[in-house]
Amino acid sequence: MKYTTIKEHHLYNKTFQKGARFSGRLVSVFVLRDLAAKRLRKENPEKKYYNRFGVAVTKRVGGAVQRNRVKRILRAGYRAVEAELKTGYLVVISPREGILAAKSTDVEAELRYAFRRLEMLRDPIGL
């Protein structure tokens, strides 16, 4: 499944203000239905819906090296979970303070739990 990044600042703000939110020990996840999903589907060569994804890491996390490491871990965790997600949403993930000591598998497990709580996981086929 494909996702693209959120590049517009107003989409981050809109997702933070109006989106559904989950705050865990390591990450906060914000999800909002993407109003431009239908238009983006038409532009997509595969004609499929996809999620737009963003990472918001503040300077409170640490210096540039720590922030980039956190972004890599968050993107890897999202990639591991994205095949199970519903499409057509704006997804923003923001790290919490305990993330510097966490491993990528811990982040992946928490993201999976967060998306389950936000009802973003697809229904398993055949059940």
Short mmCIF file of N, CA and C in Angstrom, two decimals:
data_model
loop_
_atom_site.label_atom_id
_atom_site.label_comp_id
_atom_site.label_asym_id
_atom_site.label_seq_id
_atom_site.Cartn_x
_atom_site.Cartn_y
_atom_site.Cartn_z
N MET A 1 0.84 -1.17 0.00
CA MET A 1 0.00 0.00 0.00
C MET A 1 0.89 1.24 0.00
N LYS A 2 0.39 2.27 -0.59
CA LYS A 2 1.17 3.48 -0.73
C LYS A 2 0.66 4.57 0.21
N TYR A 3 1.56 5.34 0.72
CA TYR A 3 1.17 6.55 1.42
C TYR A 3 2.05 7.68 0.92
N THR A 4 1.53 8.87 0.99
CA THR A 4 2.34 10.03 0.67
C THR A 4 2.42 10.89 1.93
N THR A 5 3.39 11.76 1.95
CA THR A 5 3.56 12.59 3.13
C THR A 5 2.66 13.81 3.07
N ILE A 6 2.33 14.30 4.23
CA ILE A 6 1.56 15.55 4.35
C ILE A 6 2.58 16.68 4.27
N LYS A 7 2.39 17.57 3.33
CA LYS A 7 3.35 18.66 3.14
C LYS A 7 2.80 20.01 3.57
N GLU A 8 1.50 20.14 3.66
CA GLU A 8 0.90 21.43 3.98
C GLU A 8 0.70 21.57 5.49
N HIS A 9 1.13 22.71 6.02
CA HIS A 9 1.03 22.97 7.45
C HIS A 9 -0.42 22.98 7.93
N HIS A 10 -1.32 23.48 7.11
CA HIS A 10 -2.72 23.57 7.53
C HIS A 10 -3.34 22.18 7.71
N LEU A 11 -2.85 21.18 6.99
CA LEU A 11 -3.37 19.82 7.17
C LEU A 11 -2.92 19.23 8.50
N TYR A 12 -1.70 19.55 8.93
CA TYR A 12 -1.25 19.13 10.26
C TYR A 12 -2.16 19.76 11.32
N ASN A 13 -2.37 21.07 11.21
CA ASN A 13 -3.21 21.76 12.19
C ASN A 13 -4.63 21.21 12.22
N LYS A 14 -5.18 20.97 11.05
CA LYS A 14 -6.54 20.44 10.96
C LYS A 14 -6.63 19.05 11.60
N THR A 15 -5.63 18.22 11.36
CA THR A 15 -5.62 16.87 11.94
C THR A 15 -5.46 16.94 13.45
N PHE A 16 -4.61 17.84 13.94
CA PHE A 16 -4.44 17.99 15.38
C PHE A 16 -5.73 18.47 16.05
N GLN A 17 -6.44 19.40 15.42
CA GLN A 17 -7.60 20.01 16.04
C GLN A 17 -8.86 19.16 15.92
N LYS A 18 -9.10 18.59 14.74
CA LYS A 18 -10.37 17.91 14.50
C LYS A 18 -10.29 16.39 14.46
N GLY A 19 -9.08 15.85 14.42
CA GLY A 19 -8.93 14.42 14.25
C GLY A 19 -9.13 13.63 15.53
N ALA A 20 -9.37 12.32 15.36
CA ALA A 20 -9.43 11.41 16.50
C ALA A 20 -8.02 11.23 17.02
N ARG A 21 -7.87 11.09 18.34
CA ARG A 21 -6.55 11.08 18.94
C ARG A 21 -6.38 9.90 19.88
N PHE A 22 -5.18 9.32 19.85
CA PHE A 22 -4.78 8.31 20.82
C PHE A 22 -3.43 8.71 21.37
N SER A 23 -3.30 8.75 22.69
CA SER A 23 -2.02 9.05 23.32
C SER A 23 -1.58 7.84 24.13
N GLY A 24 -0.44 7.32 23.78
CA GLY A 24 0.11 6.18 24.48
C GLY A 24 1.37 6.58 25.23
N ARG A 25 2.12 5.58 25.63
CA ARG A 25 3.35 5.82 26.36
C ARG A 25 4.45 6.38 25.46
N LEU A 26 4.47 5.94 24.19
CA LEU A 26 5.54 6.33 23.28
C LEU A 26 5.13 7.32 22.20
N VAL A 27 3.88 7.22 21.73
CA VAL A 27 3.43 8.06 20.61
C VAL A 27 2.02 8.58 20.84
N SER A 28 1.73 9.68 20.14
CA SER A 28 0.37 10.18 20.00
C SER A 28 0.01 10.06 18.52
N VAL A 29 -1.17 9.52 18.24
CA VAL A 29 -1.60 9.30 16.87
C VAL A 29 -2.86 10.12 16.63
N PHE A 30 -2.88 10.88 15.54
CA PHE A 30 -4.02 11.69 15.15
C PHE A 30 -4.49 11.21 13.79
N VAL A 31 -5.80 10.99 13.65
CA VAL A 31 -6.36 10.47 12.40
C VAL A 31 -7.58 11.30 12.03
N LEU A 32 -7.64 11.69 10.75
CA LEU A 32 -8.77 12.47 10.24
C LEU A 32 -9.08 12.01 8.83
N ARG A 33 -10.37 11.90 8.51
CA ARG A 33 -10.79 11.53 7.15
C ARG A 33 -10.28 12.59 6.18
N ASP A 34 -9.65 12.15 5.10
CA ASP A 34 -9.07 13.06 4.11
C ASP A 34 -10.15 13.47 3.12
N LEU A 35 -10.46 14.76 3.08
CA LEU A 35 -11.50 15.25 2.17
C LEU A 35 -11.04 15.25 0.72
N ALA A 36 -9.75 15.25 0.49
CA ALA A 36 -9.21 15.25 -0.87
C ALA A 36 -8.93 13.84 -1.37
N ALA A 37 -9.35 12.83 -0.64
CA ALA A 37 -9.02 11.45 -1.00
C ALA A 37 -9.61 11.05 -2.35
N LYS A 38 -10.81 11.50 -2.64
CA LYS A 38 -11.44 11.13 -3.91
C LYS A 38 -10.68 11.74 -5.09
N ARG A 39 -10.28 13.01 -4.95
CA ARG A 39 -9.51 13.66 -6.00
C ARG A 39 -8.15 12.99 -6.18
N LEU A 40 -7.50 12.66 -5.08
CA LEU A 40 -6.20 12.00 -5.15
C LEU A 40 -6.31 10.60 -5.74
N ARG A 41 -7.43 9.94 -5.52
CA ARG A 41 -7.65 8.61 -6.08
C ARG A 41 -7.70 8.68 -7.60
N LYS A 42 -8.35 9.72 -8.13
CA LYS A 42 -8.44 9.88 -9.58
C LYS A 42 -7.07 10.15 -10.19
N GLU A 43 -6.22 10.88 -9.48
CA GLU A 43 -4.89 11.19 -9.98
C GLU A 43 -3.93 10.02 -9.88
N ASN A 44 -4.22 9.08 -8.99
CA ASN A 44 -3.37 7.92 -8.76
C ASN A 44 -3.48 6.96 -9.95
N PRO A 45 -2.37 6.50 -10.53
CA PRO A 45 -2.45 5.59 -11.68
C PRO A 45 -3.15 4.27 -11.35
N GLU A 46 -3.08 3.82 -10.09
CA GLU A 46 -3.71 2.56 -9.71
C GLU A 46 -5.19 2.74 -9.36
N LYS A 47 -5.65 3.98 -9.28
CA LYS A 47 -7.04 4.30 -8.94
C LYS A 47 -7.46 3.71 -7.60
N LYS A 48 -6.57 3.83 -6.61
CA LYS A 48 -6.85 3.34 -5.26
C LYS A 48 -6.74 4.49 -4.27
N TYR A 49 -7.47 4.36 -3.17
CA TYR A 49 -7.33 5.31 -2.08
C TYR A 49 -6.03 5.00 -1.34
N TYR A 50 -5.44 6.03 -0.76
CA TYR A 50 -4.28 5.82 0.09
C TYR A 50 -4.27 6.86 1.19
N ASN A 51 -3.46 6.61 2.21
CA ASN A 51 -3.35 7.52 3.35
C ASN A 51 -2.25 8.54 3.10
N ARG A 52 -2.46 9.74 3.64
CA ARG A 52 -1.40 10.73 3.68
C ARG A 52 -0.87 10.73 5.10
N PHE A 53 0.44 10.66 5.23
CA PHE A 53 1.09 10.40 6.50
C PHE A 53 2.06 11.53 6.85
N GLY A 54 2.11 11.89 8.13
CA GLY A 54 3.03 12.92 8.58
C GLY A 54 3.59 12.59 9.95
N VAL A 55 4.80 13.08 10.19
CA VAL A 55 5.46 12.92 11.48
C VAL A 55 5.75 14.31 12.03
N ALA A 56 5.37 14.56 13.26
CA ALA A 56 5.60 15.86 13.89
C ALA A 56 6.50 15.65 15.11
N VAL A 57 7.77 16.01 14.97
CA VAL A 57 8.74 15.83 16.05
C VAL A 57 9.22 17.21 16.48
N THR A 58 9.03 17.53 17.75
CA THR A 58 9.43 18.84 18.25
C THR A 58 10.85 18.81 18.80
N LYS A 59 11.40 19.98 19.06
CA LYS A 59 12.76 20.07 19.60
C LYS A 59 12.84 19.56 21.03
N ARG A 60 11.70 19.38 21.66
CA ARG A 60 11.68 18.85 23.01
C ARG A 60 12.23 17.43 23.07
N VAL A 61 12.17 16.72 21.94
CA VAL A 61 12.66 15.34 21.88
C VAL A 61 14.17 15.30 22.02
N GLY A 62 14.88 16.26 21.45
CA GLY A 62 16.34 16.28 21.54
C GLY A 62 16.92 17.04 20.38
N GLY A 63 18.21 16.81 20.16
CA GLY A 63 18.91 17.47 19.06
C GLY A 63 18.52 16.87 17.72
N ALA A 64 19.18 17.35 16.67
CA ALA A 64 18.83 16.92 15.31
C ALA A 64 19.05 15.42 15.12
N VAL A 65 20.10 14.88 15.70
CA VAL A 65 20.38 13.45 15.53
C VAL A 65 19.28 12.62 16.17
N GLN A 66 18.87 12.98 17.37
CA GLN A 66 17.80 12.24 18.06
C GLN A 66 16.48 12.39 17.33
N ARG A 67 16.18 13.59 16.85
CA ARG A 67 14.92 13.79 16.13
C ARG A 67 14.87 12.97 14.85
N ASN A 68 15.97 12.93 14.10
CA ASN A 68 16.00 12.14 12.88
C ASN A 68 15.89 10.65 13.17
N ARG A 69 16.50 10.18 14.25
CA ARG A 69 16.38 8.78 14.64
C ARG A 69 14.94 8.45 14.98
N VAL A 70 14.28 9.34 15.72
CA VAL A 70 12.88 9.13 16.08
C VAL A 70 12.01 9.09 14.83
N LYS A 71 12.27 9.98 13.87
CA LYS A 71 11.48 9.97 12.63
C LYS A 71 11.66 8.66 11.87
N ARG A 72 12.89 8.16 11.81
CA ARG A 72 13.13 6.87 11.14
C ARG A 72 12.38 5.74 11.82
N ILE A 73 12.40 5.73 13.15
CA ILE A 73 11.71 4.67 13.90
C ILE A 73 10.20 4.76 13.67
N LEU A 74 9.65 5.97 13.69
CA LEU A 74 8.21 6.14 13.48
C LEU A 74 7.79 5.72 12.08
N ARG A 75 8.58 6.09 11.07
CA ARG A 75 8.26 5.69 9.70
C ARG A 75 8.33 4.18 9.53
N ALA A 76 9.32 3.55 10.15
CA ALA A 76 9.45 2.09 10.05
C ALA A 76 8.26 1.41 10.74
N GLY A 77 7.85 1.93 11.88
CA GLY A 77 6.70 1.36 12.57
C GLY A 77 5.42 1.51 11.76
N TYR A 78 5.26 2.66 11.12
CA TYR A 78 4.07 2.88 10.29
C TYR A 78 4.08 1.96 9.08
N ARG A 79 5.23 1.80 8.44
CA ARG A 79 5.32 0.91 7.27
C ARG A 79 4.94 -0.52 7.63
N ALA A 80 5.29 -0.95 8.84
CA ALA A 80 4.97 -2.31 9.26
C ALA A 80 3.48 -2.50 9.47
N VAL A 81 2.76 -1.44 9.81
CA VAL A 81 1.34 -1.53 10.13
C VAL A 81 0.45 -1.11 8.97
N GLU A 82 0.97 -0.37 8.00
CA GLU A 82 0.14 0.28 7.00
C GLU A 82 -0.69 -0.67 6.13
N ALA A 83 -0.25 -1.88 5.93
CA ALA A 83 -1.01 -2.82 5.09
C ALA A 83 -2.34 -3.20 5.74
N GLU A 84 -2.43 -3.05 7.05
CA GLU A 84 -3.64 -3.43 7.78
C GLU A 84 -4.61 -2.27 7.97
N LEU A 85 -4.25 -1.07 7.52
CA LEU A 85 -5.04 0.12 7.80
C LEU A 85 -6.09 0.40 6.72
N LYS A 86 -7.16 1.05 7.15
CA LYS A 86 -8.13 1.59 6.20
C LYS A 86 -7.46 2.74 5.46
N THR A 87 -7.96 3.04 4.25
CA THR A 87 -7.33 4.08 3.45
C THR A 87 -8.24 5.30 3.32
N GLY A 88 -7.65 6.41 2.87
CA GLY A 88 -8.38 7.64 2.68
C GLY A 88 -8.35 8.55 3.90
N TYR A 89 -7.28 8.48 4.68
CA TYR A 89 -7.18 9.25 5.91
C TYR A 89 -5.90 10.07 5.94
N LEU A 90 -5.91 11.11 6.77
CA LEU A 90 -4.71 11.84 7.14
C LEU A 90 -4.24 11.24 8.46
N VAL A 91 -2.99 10.83 8.54
CA VAL A 91 -2.45 10.21 9.75
C VAL A 91 -1.22 11.01 10.16
N VAL A 92 -1.23 11.52 11.40
CA VAL A 92 -0.08 12.24 11.94
C VAL A 92 0.35 11.55 13.22
N ILE A 93 1.65 11.26 13.30
CA ILE A 93 2.20 10.60 14.49
C ILE A 93 3.19 11.55 15.13
N SER A 94 3.03 11.73 16.44
CA SER A 94 3.90 12.60 17.20
C SER A 94 4.51 11.79 18.35
N PRO A 95 5.82 11.85 18.54
CA PRO A 95 6.44 11.05 19.61
C PRO A 95 6.22 11.67 20.98
N ARG A 96 6.23 10.80 21.99
CA ARG A 96 6.17 11.26 23.38
C ARG A 96 7.59 11.20 23.95
N GLU A 97 7.75 11.61 25.20
CA GLU A 97 9.08 11.75 25.76
C GLU A 97 9.84 10.44 25.94
N GLY A 98 9.17 9.33 26.14
CA GLY A 98 9.86 8.06 26.40
C GLY A 98 10.37 7.36 25.16
N ILE A 99 10.25 7.96 24.01
CA ILE A 99 10.55 7.25 22.77
C ILE A 99 12.05 7.07 22.52
N LEU A 100 12.89 7.90 23.09
CA LEU A 100 14.33 7.78 22.83
C LEU A 100 14.90 6.46 23.36
N ALA A 101 14.32 5.93 24.42
CA ALA A 101 14.80 4.68 24.99
C ALA A 101 14.10 3.47 24.38
N ALA A 102 13.14 3.67 23.50
CA ALA A 102 12.34 2.58 22.96
C ALA A 102 12.99 1.97 21.72
N LYS A 103 12.63 0.74 21.45
CA LYS A 103 13.06 0.04 20.25
C LYS A 103 11.97 0.15 19.20
N SER A 104 12.32 -0.12 17.95
CA SER A 104 11.35 0.00 16.87
C SER A 104 10.21 -1.00 17.01
N THR A 105 10.47 -2.17 17.59
CA THR A 105 9.39 -3.15 17.78
C THR A 105 8.38 -2.67 18.82
N ASP A 106 8.86 -1.94 19.83
CA ASP A 106 7.95 -1.36 20.83
C ASP A 106 7.04 -0.32 20.17
N VAL A 107 7.63 0.50 19.31
CA VAL A 107 6.85 1.53 18.63
C VAL A 107 5.84 0.89 17.69
N GLU A 108 6.24 -0.16 16.98
CA GLU A 108 5.32 -0.85 16.08
C GLU A 108 4.14 -1.44 16.85
N ALA A 109 4.41 -2.06 18.00
CA ALA A 109 3.34 -2.64 18.81
C ALA A 109 2.39 -1.56 19.32
N GLU A 110 2.93 -0.42 19.73
CA GLU A 110 2.06 0.65 20.22
C GLU A 110 1.24 1.27 19.08
N LEU A 111 1.84 1.40 17.90
CA LEU A 111 1.08 1.92 16.76
C LEU A 111 -0.06 0.97 16.39
N ARG A 112 0.21 -0.32 16.41
CA ARG A 112 -0.83 -1.30 16.11
C ARG A 112 -1.99 -1.17 17.12
N TYR A 113 -1.63 -1.03 18.39
CA TYR A 113 -2.64 -0.86 19.44
C TYR A 113 -3.41 0.45 19.24
N ALA A 114 -2.70 1.52 18.91
CA ALA A 114 -3.34 2.82 18.71
C ALA A 114 -4.33 2.76 17.55
N PHE A 115 -3.94 2.16 16.44
CA PHE A 115 -4.84 2.09 15.29
C PHE A 115 -6.03 1.18 15.59
N ARG A 116 -5.84 0.17 16.41
CA ARG A 116 -6.97 -0.68 16.80
C ARG A 116 -7.96 0.13 17.64
N ARG A 117 -7.45 0.95 18.56
CA ARG A 117 -8.32 1.78 19.40
C ARG A 117 -9.03 2.86 18.59
N LEU A 118 -8.38 3.35 17.55
CA LEU A 118 -8.98 4.38 16.70
C LEU A 118 -9.86 3.78 15.60
N GLU A 119 -10.02 2.47 15.61
CA GLU A 119 -10.84 1.72 14.64
C GLU A 119 -10.36 1.98 13.22
N MET A 120 -9.06 1.95 13.03
CA MET A 120 -8.46 2.16 11.71
C MET A 120 -8.03 0.86 11.05
N LEU A 121 -8.05 -0.25 11.78
CA LEU A 121 -7.65 -1.52 11.19
C LEU A 121 -8.77 -2.09 10.35
N ARG A 122 -8.40 -2.67 9.22
CA ARG A 122 -9.40 -3.30 8.36
C ARG A 122 -9.92 -4.55 9.03
N ASP A 123 -11.14 -4.94 8.65
CA ASP A 123 -11.69 -6.18 9.14
C ASP A 123 -10.97 -7.33 8.46
N PRO A 124 -10.58 -8.36 9.23
CA PRO A 124 -9.92 -9.50 8.59
C PRO A 124 -10.89 -10.22 7.64
N ILE A 125 -10.40 -10.59 6.49
CA ILE A 125 -11.22 -11.25 5.47
C ILE A 125 -11.44 -12.69 5.89
N GLY A 126 -12.67 -13.12 5.78
CA GLY A 126 -12.99 -14.51 6.09
C GLY A 126 -13.42 -14.74 7.53
N LEU A 127 -13.45 -13.73 8.35
CA LEU A 127 -13.90 -13.92 9.73
C LEU A 127 -15.23 -13.29 9.98
#
